[in-house]
Amino acid sequence: MGADGDLLRSAARTRRRAKLHLCDGRLDQFGAEDREARQAAEHASITHRHRAVATGGAVRWEPSLLFRPSTGGGDRHTRYATEGGPSLTPLDPMTSRRPAAEAASGYDAGAFSHHMTGEQGRLRALEKLWDPFTEHSLRRAGVPAAARCLEVGAGAGSVARMLARICPGGHVTATDIDTRFFAELAAEERVTVLSHDVTQDGFPAGSFEVVHARMVLCHLSCPEQVLAAMSQWLVPGGLLLVEDFDLAPADASPHPVMRRGLHVAEQTLEASQGSDLRLGRRLQALVTDAGFDLGGMAVQPVLIGDGGPADEFWRLSFAQLHEFQARNSSPLAGELDAAMSLIDRPDFTDIGMHAVSVWGRKPGGPLSDPSA
């Protein structure tokens, strides 16, 4: 891939070094830059809509009040609680006992940012590709009908809708750093839409019976720390289900053009926003290392070129990555174009990746007993 490929790999190595320093909690040049970015972000106009309503000892979150972080002195975090209900407690990453994870601004400025043209369509294509697999895994894992569910990184909102359907007596809190693509869900009776950065904002301990995140951990610098936080938000015996890609099959592709295109896609996302598209391979270890009792794991090969939903997902993904590369006048955009054109050839079919789903229970409590 020449000089541009070398630059991508160099940038990716720099981001990996930055991740190691941030995960270890060390303040060096990377930590200082991260801190400056966070301090600047404190003055941004970030809106949280939530209302804690206590009903029969349970707490459900409804869209109601408008809170903005302070732009002056004092604590920038806003806390609200009703009588008998816990408060929403955003975490200050610089003072929390957990080392700071990378700011969400890295993803927000990357090739798959919500600001990129076509991102909503790409997310919709991802839903068509992955939703059947997600619903199958949720039902296998066993989601209580009256569960309080947290959907982290809700994207375009389909899994939040799915959880509301699976839990007819429960409540769903759908979160993302940018809620524009599912904001209409706030009008639903049992769904709350919340602007929330999983690396900075927290919930009270024991707020949920179910936490789900799809294609979230792969975009974070320290997924271990986020899983630890999710464990705190769950009740004892609560269910965690996380899903991610494993792009390893691309290495063995018999089609050199697609192999190069997928590798350029991987390196572009790693360099621009720190994404790890092979995290799915170690997802089970991350869940068990976080202290969860493993409930199960499912893996689905994802074909490209068979006319299925993956074709549209990769067409839109390659097009968006091409746009990102073209902004920098990179010749690597041609590699993405070549891979995209291969998808529609009648003699082409390939296994591009694996979709991986892993679920487990927080130890303790009746929900951790499969026979309960």
Phi, psi and omega in degrees: 000357172075204186298321180295321176297320178297320179296318178299314181296321178296317179296321179296319178297320179298318179294322178296320177296319179298319179299316181299317180294318181292319180294327178279354179075019181272139180258098175238207182297327179288316179298321180296318179295320180296318180297317179298320179296320181293318180298321178294323182292339181299337183266001179286156180273089181255128185252132172245126176247119177199158173211125179268121182241119180275123179223110178061036179088346178263163178236129174239150182255128179234147176292123182208295189264150181254118179241140174233143176298152178294139176258001178245217181282173176089183183289128181282347183273140178252136179238140181219136177215144171264170180300124179083000182242150179285168180259158169280125189236086176302145181266135171274110186295342181275344181239349179298153179290343175273137176303149185291135171271167183295140181300147179295345180300336176297316177290319184296337180259004187271188185290337179250029176296151176296343180279347182287142178299131176088002184295323179297317177297323178295319179293322177296321178294322176297321178298315180298325180289315195255339186303317179300321178295317179298313181296320178299317181292319179299317181290324175295321183291330179091089180260122179299142185294337182248026186288146165272116188249142173245121175255109184268131182066058191291344174065253178255002167097000187293324181288327175299317176296319180299314180296321178297327178285320181289331183246075185295340178253011184252199179215145183240128170255114182257122186235156172191162175289339178221115188260012189300330186273355176220020183302331182295342179294342179299339179279347180287146186295323187245027179229135173247134175257127186224125171286121194202130176256111187296341179274351183231326188260136183244176173232159175299151178301138177072028182281340189223152170267338183221134171233128179232141176213126179240128181053045178246307185301327183294342181261004184253146181287328183228075181299332179301318182289323179292321176297323177297320177294318179300322177300320178296323183287341180275149170288158172304131184087359181292157186261131169247131174226120182235148184221143179203169177277155162230110184273008183305325179303337179299330182297330184257014181298134177281000181250102185303323182295316179290321179301314179294319180298316179293323178292321176296319177300314180298313183291326178295316180290324178293318182287324187273330184217009174078019185285146177240097184280009174247010183297332180304330181295331181248018184296319180298317180296322178298319182293313181289324177295335178281359175099005180279146171280119185297129177259323180175173181210140177226143180229131181237116173297139181246114182274146172242135176095006180259008181083006181275185184295337179295332180298311181293322178300315182284328173302310182292324179293313178298319180297319181290321177294323176300315179300319180295316179293321183296331178299332179260013180053040182271132176292348179295342176302329178295325177297321179291320178298318181296318179295320180296320181291335181291332186303322186269002177288133184294341181263014184245129168211141183208157170266108185274331186191175171243138169267128185240131177234131180227136177225154180201171182243143172290130184301148178091155176088156184295333183290343180280350179266111182303334181276353184285000000 
